[in-house]
XYZ file of C-alpha atoms in Angstrom:
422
model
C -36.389 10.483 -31.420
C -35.411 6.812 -30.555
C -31.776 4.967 -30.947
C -31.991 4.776 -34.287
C -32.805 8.080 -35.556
C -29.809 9.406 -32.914
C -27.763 7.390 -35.072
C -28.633 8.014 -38.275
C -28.281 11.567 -37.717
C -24.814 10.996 -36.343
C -23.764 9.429 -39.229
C -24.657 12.184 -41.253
C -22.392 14.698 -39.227
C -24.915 16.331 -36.020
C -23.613 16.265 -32.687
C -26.148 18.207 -30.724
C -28.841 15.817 -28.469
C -28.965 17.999 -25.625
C -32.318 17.710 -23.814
C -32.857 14.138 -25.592
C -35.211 11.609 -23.978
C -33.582 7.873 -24.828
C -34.246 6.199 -21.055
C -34.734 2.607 -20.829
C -33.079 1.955 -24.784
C -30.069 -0.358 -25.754
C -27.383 2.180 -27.446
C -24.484 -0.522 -26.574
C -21.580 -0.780 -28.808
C -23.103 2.826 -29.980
C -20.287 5.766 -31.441
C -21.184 8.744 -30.025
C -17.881 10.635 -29.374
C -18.078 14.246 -29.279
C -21.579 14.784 -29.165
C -23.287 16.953 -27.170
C -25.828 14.899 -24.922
C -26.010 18.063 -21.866
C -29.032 17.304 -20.114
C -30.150 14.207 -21.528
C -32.375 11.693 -19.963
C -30.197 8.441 -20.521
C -31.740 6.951 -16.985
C -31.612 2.955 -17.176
C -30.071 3.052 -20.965
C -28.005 0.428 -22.142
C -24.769 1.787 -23.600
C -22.296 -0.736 -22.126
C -18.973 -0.750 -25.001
C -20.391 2.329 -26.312
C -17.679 5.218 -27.470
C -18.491 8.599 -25.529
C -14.869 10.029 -25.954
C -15.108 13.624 -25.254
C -18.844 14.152 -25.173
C -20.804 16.719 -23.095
C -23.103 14.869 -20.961
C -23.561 17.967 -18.072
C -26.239 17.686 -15.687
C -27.903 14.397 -17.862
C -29.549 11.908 -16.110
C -27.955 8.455 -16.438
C -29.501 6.662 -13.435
C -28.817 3.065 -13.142
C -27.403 3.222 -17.013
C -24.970 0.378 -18.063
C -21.800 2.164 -19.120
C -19.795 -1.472 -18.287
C -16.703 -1.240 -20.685
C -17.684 2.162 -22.249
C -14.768 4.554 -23.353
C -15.407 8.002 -21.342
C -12.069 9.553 -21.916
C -12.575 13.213 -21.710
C -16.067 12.740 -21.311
C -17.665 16.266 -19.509
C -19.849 14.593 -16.958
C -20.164 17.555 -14.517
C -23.307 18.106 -12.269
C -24.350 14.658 -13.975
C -26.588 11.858 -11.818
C -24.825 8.580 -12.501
C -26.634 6.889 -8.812
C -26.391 3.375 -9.088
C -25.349 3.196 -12.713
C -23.264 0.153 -13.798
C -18.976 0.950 -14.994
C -17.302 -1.976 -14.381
C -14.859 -1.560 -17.092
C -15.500 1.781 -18.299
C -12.343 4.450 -19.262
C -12.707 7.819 -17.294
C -9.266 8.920 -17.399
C -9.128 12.690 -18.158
C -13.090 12.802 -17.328
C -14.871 15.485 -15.299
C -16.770 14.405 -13.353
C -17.133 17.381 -10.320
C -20.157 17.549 -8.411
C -21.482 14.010 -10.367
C -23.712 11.675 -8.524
C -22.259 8.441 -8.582
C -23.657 7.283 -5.067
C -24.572 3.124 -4.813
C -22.883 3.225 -8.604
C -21.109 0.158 -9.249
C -17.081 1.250 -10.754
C -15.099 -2.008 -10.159
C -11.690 -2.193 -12.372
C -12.942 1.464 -14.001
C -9.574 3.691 -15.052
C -9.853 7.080 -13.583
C -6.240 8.663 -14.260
C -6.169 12.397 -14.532
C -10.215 12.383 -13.847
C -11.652 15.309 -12.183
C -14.181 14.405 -9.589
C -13.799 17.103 -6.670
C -16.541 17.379 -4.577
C -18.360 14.309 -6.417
C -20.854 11.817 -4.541
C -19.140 8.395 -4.105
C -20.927 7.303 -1.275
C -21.494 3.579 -1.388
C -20.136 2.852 -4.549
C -17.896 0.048 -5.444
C -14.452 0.867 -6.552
C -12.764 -1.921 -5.645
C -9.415 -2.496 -7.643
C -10.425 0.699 -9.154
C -7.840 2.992 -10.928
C -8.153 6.221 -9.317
C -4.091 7.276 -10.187
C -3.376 11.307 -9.901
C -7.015 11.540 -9.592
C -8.916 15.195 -8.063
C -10.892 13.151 -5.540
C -10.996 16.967 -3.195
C -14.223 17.201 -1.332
C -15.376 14.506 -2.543
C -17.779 11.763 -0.904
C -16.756 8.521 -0.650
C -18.083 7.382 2.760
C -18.750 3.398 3.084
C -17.024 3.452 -0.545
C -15.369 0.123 -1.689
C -11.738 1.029 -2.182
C -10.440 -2.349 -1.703
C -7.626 -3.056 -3.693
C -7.851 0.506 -5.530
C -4.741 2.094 -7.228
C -5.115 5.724 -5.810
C -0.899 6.760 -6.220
C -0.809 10.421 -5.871
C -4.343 11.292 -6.097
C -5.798 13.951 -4.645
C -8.274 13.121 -1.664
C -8.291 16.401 0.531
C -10.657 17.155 2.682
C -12.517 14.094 1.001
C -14.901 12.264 3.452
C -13.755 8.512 3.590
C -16.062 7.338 6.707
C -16.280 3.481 7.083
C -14.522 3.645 3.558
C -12.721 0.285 2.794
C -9.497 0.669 1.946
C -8.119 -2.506 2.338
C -4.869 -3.463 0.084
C -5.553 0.112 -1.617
C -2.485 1.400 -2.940
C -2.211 5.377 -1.440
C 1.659 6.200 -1.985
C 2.018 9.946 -2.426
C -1.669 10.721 -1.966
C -3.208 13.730 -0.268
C -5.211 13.083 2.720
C -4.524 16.537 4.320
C -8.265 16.911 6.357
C -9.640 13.979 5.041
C -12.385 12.127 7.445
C -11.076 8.832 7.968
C -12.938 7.770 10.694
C -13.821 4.083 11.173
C -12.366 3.754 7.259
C -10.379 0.092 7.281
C -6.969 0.605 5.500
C -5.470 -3.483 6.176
C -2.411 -3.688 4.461
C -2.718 -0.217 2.687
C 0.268 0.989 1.757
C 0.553 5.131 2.530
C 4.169 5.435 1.576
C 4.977 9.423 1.341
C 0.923 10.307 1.744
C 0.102 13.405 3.887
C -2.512 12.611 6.118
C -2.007 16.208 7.839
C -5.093 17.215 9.713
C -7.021 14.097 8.756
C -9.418 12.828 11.266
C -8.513 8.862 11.659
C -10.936 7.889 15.073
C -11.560 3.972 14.820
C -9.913 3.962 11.433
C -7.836 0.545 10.748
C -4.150 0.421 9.958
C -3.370 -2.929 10.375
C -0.091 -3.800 8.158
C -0.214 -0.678 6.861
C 2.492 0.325 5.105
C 3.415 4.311 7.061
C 6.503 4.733 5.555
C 7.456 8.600 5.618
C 3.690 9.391 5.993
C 3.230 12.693 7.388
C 1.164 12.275 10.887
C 0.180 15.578 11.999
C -3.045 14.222 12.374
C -6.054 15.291 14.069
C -8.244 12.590 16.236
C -10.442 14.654 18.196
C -14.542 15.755 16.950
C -14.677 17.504 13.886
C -15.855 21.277 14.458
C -19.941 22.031 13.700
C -18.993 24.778 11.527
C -17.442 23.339 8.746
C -14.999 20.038 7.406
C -11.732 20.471 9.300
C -10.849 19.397 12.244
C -9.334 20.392 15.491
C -5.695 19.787 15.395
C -3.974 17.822 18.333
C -0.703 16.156 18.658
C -0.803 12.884 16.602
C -2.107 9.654 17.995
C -2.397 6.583 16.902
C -4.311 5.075 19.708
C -7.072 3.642 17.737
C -5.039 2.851 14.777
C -2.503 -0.453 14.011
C 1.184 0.416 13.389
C 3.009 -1.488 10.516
C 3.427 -4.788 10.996
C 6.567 -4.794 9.506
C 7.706 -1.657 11.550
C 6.521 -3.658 14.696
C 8.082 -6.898 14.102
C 11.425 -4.643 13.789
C 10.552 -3.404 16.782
C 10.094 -6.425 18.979
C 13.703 -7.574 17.420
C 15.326 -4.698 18.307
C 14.081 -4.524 22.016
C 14.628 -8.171 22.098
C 18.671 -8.209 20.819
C 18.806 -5.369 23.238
C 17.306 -7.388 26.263
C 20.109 -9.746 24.994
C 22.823 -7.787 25.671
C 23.689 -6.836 22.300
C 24.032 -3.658 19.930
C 21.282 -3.160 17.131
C 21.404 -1.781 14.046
C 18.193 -1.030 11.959
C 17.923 -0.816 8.347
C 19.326 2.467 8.044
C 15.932 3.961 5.519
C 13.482 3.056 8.939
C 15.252 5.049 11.107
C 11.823 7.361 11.272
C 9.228 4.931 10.850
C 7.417 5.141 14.460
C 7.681 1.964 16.927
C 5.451 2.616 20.298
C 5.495 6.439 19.747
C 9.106 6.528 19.360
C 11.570 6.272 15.911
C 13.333 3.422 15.121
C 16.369 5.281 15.364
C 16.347 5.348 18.783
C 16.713 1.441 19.097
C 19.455 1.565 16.440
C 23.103 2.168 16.865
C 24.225 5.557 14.916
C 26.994 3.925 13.205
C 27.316 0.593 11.221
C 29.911 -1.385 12.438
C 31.002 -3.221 9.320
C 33.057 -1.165 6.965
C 34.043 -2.485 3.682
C 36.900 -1.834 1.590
C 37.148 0.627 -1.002
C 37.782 -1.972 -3.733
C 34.537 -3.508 -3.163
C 31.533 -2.565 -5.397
C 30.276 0.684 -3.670
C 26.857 -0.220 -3.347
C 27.656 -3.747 -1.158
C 27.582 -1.464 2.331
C 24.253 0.536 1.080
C 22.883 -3.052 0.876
C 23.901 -4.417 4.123
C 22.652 -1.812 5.686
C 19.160 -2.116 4.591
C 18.901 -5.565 6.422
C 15.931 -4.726 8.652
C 17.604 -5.650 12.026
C 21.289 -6.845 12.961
C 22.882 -8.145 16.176
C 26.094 -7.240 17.079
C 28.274 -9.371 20.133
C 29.804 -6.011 21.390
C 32.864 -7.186 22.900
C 34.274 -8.075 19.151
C 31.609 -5.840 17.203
C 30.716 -9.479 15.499
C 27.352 -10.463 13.881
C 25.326 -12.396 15.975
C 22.512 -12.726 13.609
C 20.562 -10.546 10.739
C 17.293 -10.673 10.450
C 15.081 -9.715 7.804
C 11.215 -8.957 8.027
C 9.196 -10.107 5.271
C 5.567 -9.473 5.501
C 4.752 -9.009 1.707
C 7.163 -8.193 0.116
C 9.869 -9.941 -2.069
C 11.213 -13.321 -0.110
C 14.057 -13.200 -2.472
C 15.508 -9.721 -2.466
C 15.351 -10.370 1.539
C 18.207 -13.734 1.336
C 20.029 -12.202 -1.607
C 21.040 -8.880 0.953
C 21.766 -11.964 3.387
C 23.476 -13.652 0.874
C 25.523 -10.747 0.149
C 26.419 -10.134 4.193
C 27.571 -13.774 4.573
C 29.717 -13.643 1.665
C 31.211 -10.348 2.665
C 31.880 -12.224 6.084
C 33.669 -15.054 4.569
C 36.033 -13.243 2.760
C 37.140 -11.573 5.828
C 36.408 -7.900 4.252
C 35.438 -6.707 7.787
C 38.533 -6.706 8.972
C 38.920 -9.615 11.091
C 38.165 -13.440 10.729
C 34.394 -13.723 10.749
C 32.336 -17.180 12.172
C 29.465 -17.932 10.963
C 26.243 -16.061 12.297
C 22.641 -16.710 12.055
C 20.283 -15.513 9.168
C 16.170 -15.268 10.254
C 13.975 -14.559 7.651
C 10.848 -13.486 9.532
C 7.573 -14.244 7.557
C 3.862 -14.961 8.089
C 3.043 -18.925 8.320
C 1.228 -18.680 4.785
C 4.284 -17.608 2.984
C 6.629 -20.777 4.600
C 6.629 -22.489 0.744
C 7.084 -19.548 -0.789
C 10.138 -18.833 1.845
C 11.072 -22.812 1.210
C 10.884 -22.386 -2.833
C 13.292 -19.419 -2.832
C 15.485 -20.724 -0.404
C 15.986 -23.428 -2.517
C 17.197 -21.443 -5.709
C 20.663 -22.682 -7.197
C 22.035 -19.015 -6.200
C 21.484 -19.853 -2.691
C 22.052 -23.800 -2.933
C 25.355 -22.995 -4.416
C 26.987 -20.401 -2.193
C 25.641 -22.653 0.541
C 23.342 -19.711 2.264
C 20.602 -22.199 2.510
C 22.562 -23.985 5.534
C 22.916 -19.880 7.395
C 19.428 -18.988 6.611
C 16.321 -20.137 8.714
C 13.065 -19.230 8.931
C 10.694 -17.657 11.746
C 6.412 -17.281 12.113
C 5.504 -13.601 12.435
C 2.869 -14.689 14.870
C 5.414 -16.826 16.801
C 7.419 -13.875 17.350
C 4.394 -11.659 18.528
C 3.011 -14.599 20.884
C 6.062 -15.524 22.475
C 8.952 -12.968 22.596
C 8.256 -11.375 26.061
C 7.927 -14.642 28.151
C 11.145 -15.779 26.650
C 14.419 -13.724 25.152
C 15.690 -16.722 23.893
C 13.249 -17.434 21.895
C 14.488 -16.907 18.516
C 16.383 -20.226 18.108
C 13.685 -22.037 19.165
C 10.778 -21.150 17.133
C 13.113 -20.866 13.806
C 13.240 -23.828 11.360
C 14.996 -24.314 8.280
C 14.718 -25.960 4.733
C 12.198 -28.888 4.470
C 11.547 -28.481 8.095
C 9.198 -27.718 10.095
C 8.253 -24.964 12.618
C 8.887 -26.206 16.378
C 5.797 -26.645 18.628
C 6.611 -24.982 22.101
């Protein structure tokens, strides 16, 4: 049968190929939702745009087929060898795709929500700014994958194996990574907010501005056990891993308004993020010394306190300075808490007459015009916070803090200015 008897007899209502030999034919742009295609030799096939909504295509063979921008929704792809085939595009959500072959397959920008691919073969394949959203990624193989950039919010990745994977960027909030194989995987700037990474084996792996935020780090770091896919469990360690840098910039301030005599508070939700194996908590004072009155707006305290690291002169229990770590996220939300703390202080709702005190906003070199554009908004131009607020380098503060405590009023700069040269 060749492409255009398949769809003649589609037209006329039958739904059953199975078995069908169609390799190396163009089918693109084809409907063929809902038929039954279960052990069909598709291998090479062009059938990029086609519609496959729903169709049974168990244990076919679609090796190195073009399925760029095809609509798989509910597809049943079980069992099926997709090696090296070509999705950029495609629409898998709600697909099965357990125990599929998809090794070397190229899945860039593919939508995989509510997919089923447990114990699938990813291995090599490119799924970079894939989304993989609520996806059943258990057992699966995704070693030397391209994640980069992937959406994979609350998926499923137990006991997945994620070796060399690269991660980088990919967004991993709420997903399960309880036994997963991390090892030598490169997660830059992933953000892990609320994962569990219980049990998961994370040798060499790369967590450089990661974002850990109540990630659950029973982890496991030592060899893997011959028998089978878990690993010995140990006391969590993340010697070969990078901590936020956000958490460790906090860090460093803290320590370093402490070296300075005065009492820190930090942003009251990072209390538990981890800071050389210890909580933030334990830098931070256990009460926040600026109350405000009851016939203020309610949330105005909840605010302040979220201002990632404050100085305190303790004689008077005055601000010193407030400092705010911005990495990548939102420059503005960062001055507008500043902006509320200021004008809090200058109405004297603290309870005694407030000086002025210094505002850092603490931010990578790259993002200086972006720190310069919002500074310069007529909210902040107006209520005069662009005179309080100054910025700081990230990597100034990394380079430079130890060899100097005093350091913070020397590498900061303000509007239109530029960052001192020590």
């Amino acid at each position: 049968m060749d492409t255009q008897e398949l769809l003649n007899h589609y037209q006329t209502g039958k739904r059953d190929f199975s078995g069908i030999y169609l390799s190396d034919t163009d089918l693109s742009g084809a409907n063929l939702s809902r038929t039954n295609l279960s052990g069909a030799n598709l291998s090479n096939t062009d059938l990029s745009g086609a519609n496959l909504t729903c169709a049974n295509l168990t244990c076919a063979n679609l090796w190195h087929t073009d399925l760029s921008g095809a609509n798989l929704n509910g597809a049943d792809l079980g069992d099926t060898d997709m090696s090296g085939a070509y999705l950029r595009g495609a629409n898998l959500c709600d697909a099965n795709l357990s125990n599929t072959d998809l090794s070397g397959a190229y899945l860039s920008l593919t939508y995989w929500s509510g997919a089923r691919l447990c114990g699938a073969n990813l291995s090599g394949a490119n799924l970079c700014r894939a989304d993989l959203s609520d996806t059943d990624l258990s057992g699966a193989d995704l070693s030397s994958a391209n994640l980069s950039g992937a959406n994979l919010s609350g998926a499923d990745l137990s006991s997945a194996d994620l070796s060399s994977a690269d991660l980088s960027g990919a967004d991993l909030t709420e997903a399960n990574l309880e036994s997963a194989n991390l090892q030598g995987a490169k997660l830059i700037a992933a953000d892990l907010t609320d994962a569990n990474l219980e049990r998961a084996y994370i040798k060499q792996a790369n967590f450089t501005e990661a974002y850990l935020t109540n990630v659950n780090l029973k982890l496991a770091i030592s060899e893997p056990r011959a028998t089978n896919t878990s690993w010995t469990q140990l006391e969590f360690n993340f010697t070969d891993a990078n901590i936020s840098k956000h958490t460790k910039i906090q860090g460093i301030l803290a320590e370093l308004g402490k070296s300075l005599g005065f009492t820190v508070w930090v942003a009251r939700n990072d209390h538990r993020n981890k800071y050389k194996n210890q909580e933030l908590g334990k830098l931070s004072s256990k009460t926040f010394h600026l109350i405000v009155p009851q016939d203020f707006p309610q949330k105005t305290e909840k605010i302040i306190q979220l201002i990632d690291v404050i100085w305190f002169r303790k004689e008077f229990q005055q601000i010193e300075a407030a400092l705010e770590v911005v990495c990548t996220t939102s420059i503005y939300s960062g001055l507008l808490r500043m902006a509320d703390l200021s004008l809090c202080s200058k109405r004297g709702l603290f309870g005694y007459n407030a000086p002025d005190f210094h505002c850092y906003t603490v931010i990578p070199k790259a993002r200086k015009r972006s720190f310069e554009k919002q500074l310069g908004r007529p909210t902040f131009q107006e209520h005069q916070i662009f005179q309080l607020c100054k910025a700081i380098n990230i990597e100034d503060i990394e380079s430079k803090w130890e060899s100097d405590p005093n350091i913070i009023q020397k590498i900061s700069y303000g509007l239109g200015e530029d960052a001192p040269i020590n």
